[in-house]
Short mmCIF file of C-alpha atoms and ligand atoms in Angstrom, two decimals:
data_model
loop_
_atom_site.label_atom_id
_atom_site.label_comp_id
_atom_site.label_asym_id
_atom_site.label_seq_id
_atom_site.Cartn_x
_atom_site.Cartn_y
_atom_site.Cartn_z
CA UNK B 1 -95.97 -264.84 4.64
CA UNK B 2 -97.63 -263.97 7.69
CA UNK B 3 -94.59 -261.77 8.81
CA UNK B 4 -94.53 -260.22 5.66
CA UNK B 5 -98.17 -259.09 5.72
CA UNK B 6 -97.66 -257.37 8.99
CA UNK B 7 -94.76 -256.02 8.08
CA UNK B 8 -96.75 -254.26 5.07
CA UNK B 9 -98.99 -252.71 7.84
CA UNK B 10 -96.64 -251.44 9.82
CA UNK B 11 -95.08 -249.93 7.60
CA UNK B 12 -98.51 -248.39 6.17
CA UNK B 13 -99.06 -247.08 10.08
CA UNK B 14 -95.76 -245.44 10.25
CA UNK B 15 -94.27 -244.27 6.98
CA UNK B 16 -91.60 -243.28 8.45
CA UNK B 17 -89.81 -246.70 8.95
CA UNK B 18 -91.03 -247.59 5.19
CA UNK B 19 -87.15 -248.67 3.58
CA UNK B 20 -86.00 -245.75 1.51
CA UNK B 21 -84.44 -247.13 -1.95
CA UNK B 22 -80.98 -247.78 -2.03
CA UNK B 23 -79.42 -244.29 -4.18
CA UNK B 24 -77.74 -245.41 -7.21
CA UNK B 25 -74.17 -245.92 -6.47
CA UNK B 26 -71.59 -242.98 -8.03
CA UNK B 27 -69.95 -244.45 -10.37
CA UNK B 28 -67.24 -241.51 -9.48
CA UNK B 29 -66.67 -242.62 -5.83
CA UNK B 30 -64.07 -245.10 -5.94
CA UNK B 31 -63.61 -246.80 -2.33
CA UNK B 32 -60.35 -246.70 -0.98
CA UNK B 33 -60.50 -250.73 0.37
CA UNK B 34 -60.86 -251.57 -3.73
CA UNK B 35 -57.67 -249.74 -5.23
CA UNK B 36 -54.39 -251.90 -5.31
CA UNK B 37 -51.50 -250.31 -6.33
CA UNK B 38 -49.67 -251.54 -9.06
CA UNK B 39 -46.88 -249.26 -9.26
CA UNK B 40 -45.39 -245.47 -9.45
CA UNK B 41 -45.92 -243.70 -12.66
CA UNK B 42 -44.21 -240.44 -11.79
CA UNK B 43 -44.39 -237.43 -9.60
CA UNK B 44 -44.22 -233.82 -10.03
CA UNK B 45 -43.38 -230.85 -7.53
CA UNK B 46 -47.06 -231.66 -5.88
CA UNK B 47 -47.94 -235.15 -6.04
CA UNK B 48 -47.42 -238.12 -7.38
CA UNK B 49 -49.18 -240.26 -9.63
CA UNK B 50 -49.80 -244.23 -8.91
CA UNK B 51 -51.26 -246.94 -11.72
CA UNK B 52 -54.00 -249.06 -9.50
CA UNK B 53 -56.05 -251.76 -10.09
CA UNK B 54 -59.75 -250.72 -8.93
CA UNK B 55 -60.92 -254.36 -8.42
CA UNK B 56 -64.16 -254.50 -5.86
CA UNK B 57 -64.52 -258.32 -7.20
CA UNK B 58 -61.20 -259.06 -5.74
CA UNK B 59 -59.86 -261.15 -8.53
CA UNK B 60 -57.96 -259.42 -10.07
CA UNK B 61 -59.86 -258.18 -12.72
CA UNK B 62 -61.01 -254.79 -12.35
CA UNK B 63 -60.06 -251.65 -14.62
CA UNK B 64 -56.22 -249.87 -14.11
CA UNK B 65 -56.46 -246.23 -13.41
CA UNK B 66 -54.57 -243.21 -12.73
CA UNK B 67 -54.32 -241.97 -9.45
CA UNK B 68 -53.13 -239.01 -8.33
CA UNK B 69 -52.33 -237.74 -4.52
CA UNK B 70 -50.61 -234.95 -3.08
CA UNK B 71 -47.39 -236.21 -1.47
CA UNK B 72 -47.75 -236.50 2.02
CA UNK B 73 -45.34 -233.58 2.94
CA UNK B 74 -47.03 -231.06 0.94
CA UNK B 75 -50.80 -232.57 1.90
CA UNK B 76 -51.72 -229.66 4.56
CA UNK B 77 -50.65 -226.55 2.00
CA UNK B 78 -51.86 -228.06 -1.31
CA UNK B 79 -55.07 -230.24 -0.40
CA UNK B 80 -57.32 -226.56 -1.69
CA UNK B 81 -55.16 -226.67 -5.17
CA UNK B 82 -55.99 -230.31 -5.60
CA UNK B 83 -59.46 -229.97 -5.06
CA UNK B 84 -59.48 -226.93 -7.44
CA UNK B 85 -57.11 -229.39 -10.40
CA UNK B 86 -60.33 -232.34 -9.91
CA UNK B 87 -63.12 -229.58 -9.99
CA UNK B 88 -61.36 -228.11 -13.34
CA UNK B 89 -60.65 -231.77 -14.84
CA UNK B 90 -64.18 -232.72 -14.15
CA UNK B 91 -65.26 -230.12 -16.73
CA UNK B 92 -63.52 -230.85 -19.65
CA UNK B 93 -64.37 -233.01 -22.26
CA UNK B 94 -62.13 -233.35 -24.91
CA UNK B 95 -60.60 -236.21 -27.09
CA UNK B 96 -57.28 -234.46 -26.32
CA UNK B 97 -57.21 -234.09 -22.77
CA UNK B 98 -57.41 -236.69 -20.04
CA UNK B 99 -60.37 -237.91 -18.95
CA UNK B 100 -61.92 -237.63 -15.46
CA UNK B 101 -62.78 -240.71 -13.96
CA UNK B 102 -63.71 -239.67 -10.33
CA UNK B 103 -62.21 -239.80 -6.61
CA UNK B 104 -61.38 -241.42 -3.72
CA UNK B 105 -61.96 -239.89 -0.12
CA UNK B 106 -62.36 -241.32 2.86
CA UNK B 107 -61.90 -240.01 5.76
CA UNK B 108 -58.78 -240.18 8.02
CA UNK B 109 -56.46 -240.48 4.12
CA UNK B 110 -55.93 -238.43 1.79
CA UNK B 111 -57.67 -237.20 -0.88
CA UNK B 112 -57.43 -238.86 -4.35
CA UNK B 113 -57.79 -237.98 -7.90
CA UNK B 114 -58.75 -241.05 -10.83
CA UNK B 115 -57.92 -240.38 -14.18
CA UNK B 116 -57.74 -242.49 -16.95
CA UNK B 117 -54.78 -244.70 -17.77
CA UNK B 118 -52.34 -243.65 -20.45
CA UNK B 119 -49.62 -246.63 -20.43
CA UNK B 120 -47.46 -244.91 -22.62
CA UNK B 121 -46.67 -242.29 -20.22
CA UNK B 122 -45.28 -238.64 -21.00
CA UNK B 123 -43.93 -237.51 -24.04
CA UNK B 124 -40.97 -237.09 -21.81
CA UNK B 125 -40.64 -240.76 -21.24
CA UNK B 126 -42.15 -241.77 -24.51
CA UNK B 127 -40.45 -239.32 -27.22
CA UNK B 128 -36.94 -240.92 -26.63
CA UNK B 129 -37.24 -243.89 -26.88
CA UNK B 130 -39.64 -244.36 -29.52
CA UNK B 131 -37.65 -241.73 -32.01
CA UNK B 132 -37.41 -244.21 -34.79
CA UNK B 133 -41.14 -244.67 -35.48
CA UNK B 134 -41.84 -241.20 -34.37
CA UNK B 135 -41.30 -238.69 -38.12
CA UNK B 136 -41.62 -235.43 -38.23
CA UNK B 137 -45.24 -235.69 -40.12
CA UNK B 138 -46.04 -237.54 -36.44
CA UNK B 139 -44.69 -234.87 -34.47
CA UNK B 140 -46.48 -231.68 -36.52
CA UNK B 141 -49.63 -234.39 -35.37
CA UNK B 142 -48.89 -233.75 -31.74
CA UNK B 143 -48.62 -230.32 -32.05
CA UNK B 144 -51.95 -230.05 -33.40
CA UNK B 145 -53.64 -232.21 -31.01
CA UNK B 146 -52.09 -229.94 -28.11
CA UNK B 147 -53.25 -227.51 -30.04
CA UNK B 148 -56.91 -228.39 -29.86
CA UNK B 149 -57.06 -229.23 -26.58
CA UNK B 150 -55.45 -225.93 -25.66
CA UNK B 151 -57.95 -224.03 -27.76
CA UNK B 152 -60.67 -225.74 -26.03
CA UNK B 153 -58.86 -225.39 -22.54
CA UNK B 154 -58.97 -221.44 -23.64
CA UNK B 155 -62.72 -221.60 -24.78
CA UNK B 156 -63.63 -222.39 -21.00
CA UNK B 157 -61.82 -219.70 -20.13
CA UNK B 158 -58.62 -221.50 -18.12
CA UNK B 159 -54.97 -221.07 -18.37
CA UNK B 160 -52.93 -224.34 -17.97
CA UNK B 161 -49.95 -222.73 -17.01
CA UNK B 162 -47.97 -225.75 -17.15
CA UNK B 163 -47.96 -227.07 -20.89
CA UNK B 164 -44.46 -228.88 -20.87
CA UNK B 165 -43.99 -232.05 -22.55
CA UNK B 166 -43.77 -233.59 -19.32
CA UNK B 167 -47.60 -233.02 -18.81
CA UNK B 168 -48.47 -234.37 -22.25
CA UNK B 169 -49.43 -237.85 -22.44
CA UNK B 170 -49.49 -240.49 -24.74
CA UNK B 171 -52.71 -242.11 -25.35
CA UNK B 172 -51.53 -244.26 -28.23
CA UNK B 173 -48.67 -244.39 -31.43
CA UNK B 174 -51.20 -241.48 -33.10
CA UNK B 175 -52.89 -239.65 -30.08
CA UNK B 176 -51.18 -237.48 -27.54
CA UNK B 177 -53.22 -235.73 -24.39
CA UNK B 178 -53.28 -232.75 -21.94
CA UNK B 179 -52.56 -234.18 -18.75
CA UNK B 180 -51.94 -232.52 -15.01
CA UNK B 181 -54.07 -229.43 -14.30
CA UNK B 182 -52.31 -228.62 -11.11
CA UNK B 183 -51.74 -225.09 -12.20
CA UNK B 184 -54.69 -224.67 -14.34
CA UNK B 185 -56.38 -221.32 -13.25
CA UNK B 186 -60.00 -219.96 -14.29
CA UNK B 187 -59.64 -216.57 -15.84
CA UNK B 188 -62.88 -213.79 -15.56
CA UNK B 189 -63.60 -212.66 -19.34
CA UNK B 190 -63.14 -209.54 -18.81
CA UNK B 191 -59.72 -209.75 -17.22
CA UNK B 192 -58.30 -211.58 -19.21
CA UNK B 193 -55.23 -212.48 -17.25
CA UNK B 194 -54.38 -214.26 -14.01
CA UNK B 195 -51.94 -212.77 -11.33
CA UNK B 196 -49.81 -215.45 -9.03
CA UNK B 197 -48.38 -214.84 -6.00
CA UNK B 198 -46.26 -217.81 -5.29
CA UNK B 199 -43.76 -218.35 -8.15
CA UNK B 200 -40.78 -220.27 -6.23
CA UNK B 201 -41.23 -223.53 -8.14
CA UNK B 202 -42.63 -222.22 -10.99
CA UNK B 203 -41.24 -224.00 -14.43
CA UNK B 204 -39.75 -220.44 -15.46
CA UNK B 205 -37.86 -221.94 -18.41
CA UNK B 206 -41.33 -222.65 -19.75
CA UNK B 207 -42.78 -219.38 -19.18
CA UNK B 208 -43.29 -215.91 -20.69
CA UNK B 209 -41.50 -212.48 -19.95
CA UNK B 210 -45.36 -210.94 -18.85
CA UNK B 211 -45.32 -214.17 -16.28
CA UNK B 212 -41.97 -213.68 -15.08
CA UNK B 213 -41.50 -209.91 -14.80
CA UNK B 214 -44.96 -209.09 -14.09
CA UNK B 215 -46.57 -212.37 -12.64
CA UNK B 216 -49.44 -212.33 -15.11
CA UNK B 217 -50.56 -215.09 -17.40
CA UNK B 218 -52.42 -214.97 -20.36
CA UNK B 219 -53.98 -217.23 -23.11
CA UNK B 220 -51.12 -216.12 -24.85
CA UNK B 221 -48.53 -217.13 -21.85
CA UNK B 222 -49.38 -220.45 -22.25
CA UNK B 223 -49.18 -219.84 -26.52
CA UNK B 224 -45.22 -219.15 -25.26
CA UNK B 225 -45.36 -222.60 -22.98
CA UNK B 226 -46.72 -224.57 -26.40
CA UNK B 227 -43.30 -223.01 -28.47
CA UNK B 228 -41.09 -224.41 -25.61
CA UNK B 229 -43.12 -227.66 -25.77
CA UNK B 230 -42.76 -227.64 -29.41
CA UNK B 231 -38.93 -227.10 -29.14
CA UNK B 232 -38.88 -230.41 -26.79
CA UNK B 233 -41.11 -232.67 -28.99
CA UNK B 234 -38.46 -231.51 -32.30
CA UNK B 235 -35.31 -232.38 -29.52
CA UNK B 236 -37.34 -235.89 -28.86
CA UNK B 237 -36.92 -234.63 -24.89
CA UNK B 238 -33.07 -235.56 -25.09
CA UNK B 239 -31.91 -234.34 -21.96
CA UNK B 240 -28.55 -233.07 -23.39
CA UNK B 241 -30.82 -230.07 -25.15
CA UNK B 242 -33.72 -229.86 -23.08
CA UNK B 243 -34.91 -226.28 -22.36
CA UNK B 244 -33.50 -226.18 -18.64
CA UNK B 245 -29.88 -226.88 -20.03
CA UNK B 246 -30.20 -224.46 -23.17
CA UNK B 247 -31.12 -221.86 -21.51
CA UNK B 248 -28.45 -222.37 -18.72
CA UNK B 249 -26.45 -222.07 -21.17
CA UNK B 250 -27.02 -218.86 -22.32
CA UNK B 251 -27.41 -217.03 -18.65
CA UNK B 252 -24.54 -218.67 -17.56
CA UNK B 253 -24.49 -220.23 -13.81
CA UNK B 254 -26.64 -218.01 -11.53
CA UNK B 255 -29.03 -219.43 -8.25
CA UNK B 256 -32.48 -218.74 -7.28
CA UNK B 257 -34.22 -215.07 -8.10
CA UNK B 258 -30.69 -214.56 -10.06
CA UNK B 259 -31.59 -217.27 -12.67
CA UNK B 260 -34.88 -215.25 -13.16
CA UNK B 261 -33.22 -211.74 -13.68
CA UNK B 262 -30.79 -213.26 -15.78
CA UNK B 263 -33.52 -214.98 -17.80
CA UNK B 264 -35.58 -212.12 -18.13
CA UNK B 265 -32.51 -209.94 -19.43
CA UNK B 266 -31.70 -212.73 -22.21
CA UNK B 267 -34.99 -213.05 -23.46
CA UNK B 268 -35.58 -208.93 -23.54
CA UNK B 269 -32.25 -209.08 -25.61
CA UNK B 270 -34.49 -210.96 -28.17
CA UNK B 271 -32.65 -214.27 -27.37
CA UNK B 272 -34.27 -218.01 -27.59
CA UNK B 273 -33.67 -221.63 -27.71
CA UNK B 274 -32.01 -222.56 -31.23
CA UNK B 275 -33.76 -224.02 -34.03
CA UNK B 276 -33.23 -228.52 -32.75
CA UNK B 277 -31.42 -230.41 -35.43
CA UNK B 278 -33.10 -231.40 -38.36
CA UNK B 279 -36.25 -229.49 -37.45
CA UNK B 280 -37.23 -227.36 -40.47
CA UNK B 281 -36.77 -223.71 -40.19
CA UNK B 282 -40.52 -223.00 -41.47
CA UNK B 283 -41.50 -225.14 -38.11
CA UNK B 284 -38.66 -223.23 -36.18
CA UNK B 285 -40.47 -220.01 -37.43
CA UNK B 286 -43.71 -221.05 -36.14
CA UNK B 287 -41.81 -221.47 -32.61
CA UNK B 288 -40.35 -217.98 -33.05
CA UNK B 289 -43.83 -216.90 -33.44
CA UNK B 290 -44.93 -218.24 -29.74
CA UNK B 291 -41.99 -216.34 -28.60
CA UNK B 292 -42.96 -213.26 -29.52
CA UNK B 293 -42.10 -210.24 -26.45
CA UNK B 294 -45.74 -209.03 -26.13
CA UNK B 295 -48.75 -211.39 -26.39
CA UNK B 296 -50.50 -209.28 -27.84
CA UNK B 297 -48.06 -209.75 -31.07
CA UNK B 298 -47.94 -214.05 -30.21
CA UNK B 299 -49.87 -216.26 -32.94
CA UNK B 300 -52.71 -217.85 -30.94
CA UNK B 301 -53.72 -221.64 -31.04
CA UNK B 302 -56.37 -221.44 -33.92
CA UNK B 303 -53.20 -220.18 -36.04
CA UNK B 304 -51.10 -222.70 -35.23
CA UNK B 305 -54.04 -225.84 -36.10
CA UNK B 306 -54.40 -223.81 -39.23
CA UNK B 307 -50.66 -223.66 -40.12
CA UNK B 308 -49.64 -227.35 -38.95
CA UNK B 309 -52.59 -228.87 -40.95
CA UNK B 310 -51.28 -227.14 -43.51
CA UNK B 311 -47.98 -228.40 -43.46
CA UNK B 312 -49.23 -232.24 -43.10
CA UNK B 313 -51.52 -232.08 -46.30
P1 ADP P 401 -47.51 -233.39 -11.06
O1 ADP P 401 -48.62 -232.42 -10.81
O2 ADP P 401 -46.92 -233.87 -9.79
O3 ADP P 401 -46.51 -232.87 -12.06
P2 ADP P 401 -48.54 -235.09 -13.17
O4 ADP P 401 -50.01 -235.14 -13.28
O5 ADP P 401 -47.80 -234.27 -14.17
O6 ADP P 401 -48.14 -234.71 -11.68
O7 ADP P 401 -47.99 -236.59 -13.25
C1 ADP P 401 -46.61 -236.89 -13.06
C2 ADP P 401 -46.17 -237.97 -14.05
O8 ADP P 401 -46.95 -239.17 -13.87
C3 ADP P 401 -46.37 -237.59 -15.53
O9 ADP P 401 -45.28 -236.86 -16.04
C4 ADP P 401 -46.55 -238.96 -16.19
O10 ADP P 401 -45.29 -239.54 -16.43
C5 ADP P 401 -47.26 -239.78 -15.12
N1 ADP P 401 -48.73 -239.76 -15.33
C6 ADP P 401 -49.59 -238.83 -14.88
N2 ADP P 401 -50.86 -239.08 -15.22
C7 ADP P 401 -50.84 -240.24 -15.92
C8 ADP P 401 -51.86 -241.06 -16.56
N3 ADP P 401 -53.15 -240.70 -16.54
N4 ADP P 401 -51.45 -242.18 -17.18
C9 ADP P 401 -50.13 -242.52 -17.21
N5 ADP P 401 -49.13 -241.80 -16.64
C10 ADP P 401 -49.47 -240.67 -15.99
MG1 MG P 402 -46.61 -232.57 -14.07
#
């Protein structure tokens, strides 16, 4: 007691040694020592994506998360784009895009990016093998979430620039989700449009002719990515039909900036991927209608909520 009274005075002469409270902890730092691995979910051209255990108890029972890190050869050139994909995720709130759960850094290792934890993966992993309990009244319900969270995604003024099926993810049997903003870019209002420089690796089988002959992206270029998304959800992402392989086949075998000329020329001829098997030519029309030439003539997202609602009443 004694030692606490003069404790209390010495700390009354000289403030400054007074304890300062302890901050709150972040509930968005995540410290590196806590995160097991469990195993490899998948990787991209950038990084790849780990499910972890983030258990500070130690036994075991702490929540799984998403965790995504820039593979380690590409860490020096793209650490600035994954910074940009967190500060962009951390933004958006949206029951149909993947929620932001924080980050790891520490120094001396990379930097790391927690997202929520989808276990059904992709609808690239998910699509095939779940056909049977997956109709067509199920699909049209994908679409529409994509939809939405691409019409918000728009509303904040970003282009994805990657909407594939391979960066939608399944949240459940009924609920599908935006996932990977790698690419994601912020667009000024009055612009309206975002120029890249660096198209190497670019999913060009995804994109439209303004992004591949001109390098700029619009709302509307990523309207064209949803009709190519749309074509892979009606194929169930089979392989044997993906978009890669049908559009192969109609350029025929070219390499490198050939396979973009070549693409470019087949889609100014007014060609594009066939209508998939049993997918209903008023669905196949709505397609067409992403894959309009000019964006200014494209149907946007609000058309497309409107039109598959209408079709599942
Ligand atoms: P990249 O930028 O390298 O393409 P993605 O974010 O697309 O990385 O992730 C790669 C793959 O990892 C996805 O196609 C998916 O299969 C898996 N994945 C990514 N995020 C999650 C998640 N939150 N939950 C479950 N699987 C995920
Ligand atoms: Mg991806």
């Amino acid at each position: 007691r004694a030692i606490v009274r003069d404790i209390d005075m010495l700390e009354e002469q000289n403030p400054s040694i007074k304890p300062v409270p302890t901050p709150e902890v972040d509930p968005t730092m995540f410290e590196k020592r806590f995160l097991k691995k469990v195993l490899k979910l998948g990787e991209g051209h950038f990084g790849k994506v780990e499910l972890c255990r983030y258990d500070p108890r130690g036994d075991g029972t702490g929540e799984l998360v998403a965790v995504k890190s820039l593979k380690p050869e590409r860490r020096d050139e793209q650490n600035s784009d994954l910074w940009c994909e967190i500060d962009i995720l951390r933004k958006l709130y949206h029951e149909n895009i993947v929620k932001y759960k924080g980050i790891c850094c520490e120094e001396g290792s990379a930097m790391k990016l927690i997202m929520e934890y989808l276990p059904a993966g992709s609808l690239k992993e998910y699509l095939p093998q779940n056909k049977a309990k997956t109709g067509l009244k199920m699909l049209l319900r994908y679409a529409v979430q994509i939809c939405k969270g691409m019409e918000y995604l728009g509303s904040q003024n970003y282009i994805h620039r990657d909407l594939a099926a391979r960066n939608v993810l399944v949240e459940n049997q009924n609920t599908v989700k935006i996932g990977d903003f790698g690419l994601t870019k912020s667009i000024k209002e009055s612009k309206g449009y975002y120029t890249v420089k660096d198209d190497l690796e670019s999913p060009v089988f995804w994109y439209a002719p303004e992004c591949l002959v001109h390098c700029k992206f619009y709302k509307a270029s990523d309207v064209w990515s949803f009709g190519v998304t749309m074509y892979e959800l009606l194929t169930y992402c089979e392989s044997a039909c993906n978009p890669v392989e049908e559009f192969r086949k109609m350029i025929g075998p070219a390499q490198g900036q050939m396979t973009l000329t070549k693409l470019v020329n087949v889609l100014e001829e007014g060609r594009r991927l066939p209508c998939p098997t049993n997918c209903p030519l008023v669905v196949y029309a709505e397609m067409k209608k992403c894959w309009e030439s000019t964006p200014e003539r494209r149907i946007g997202f609000k058309g497309l909520i409107t039109v598959f609602e209408q079709m599942l009443t």
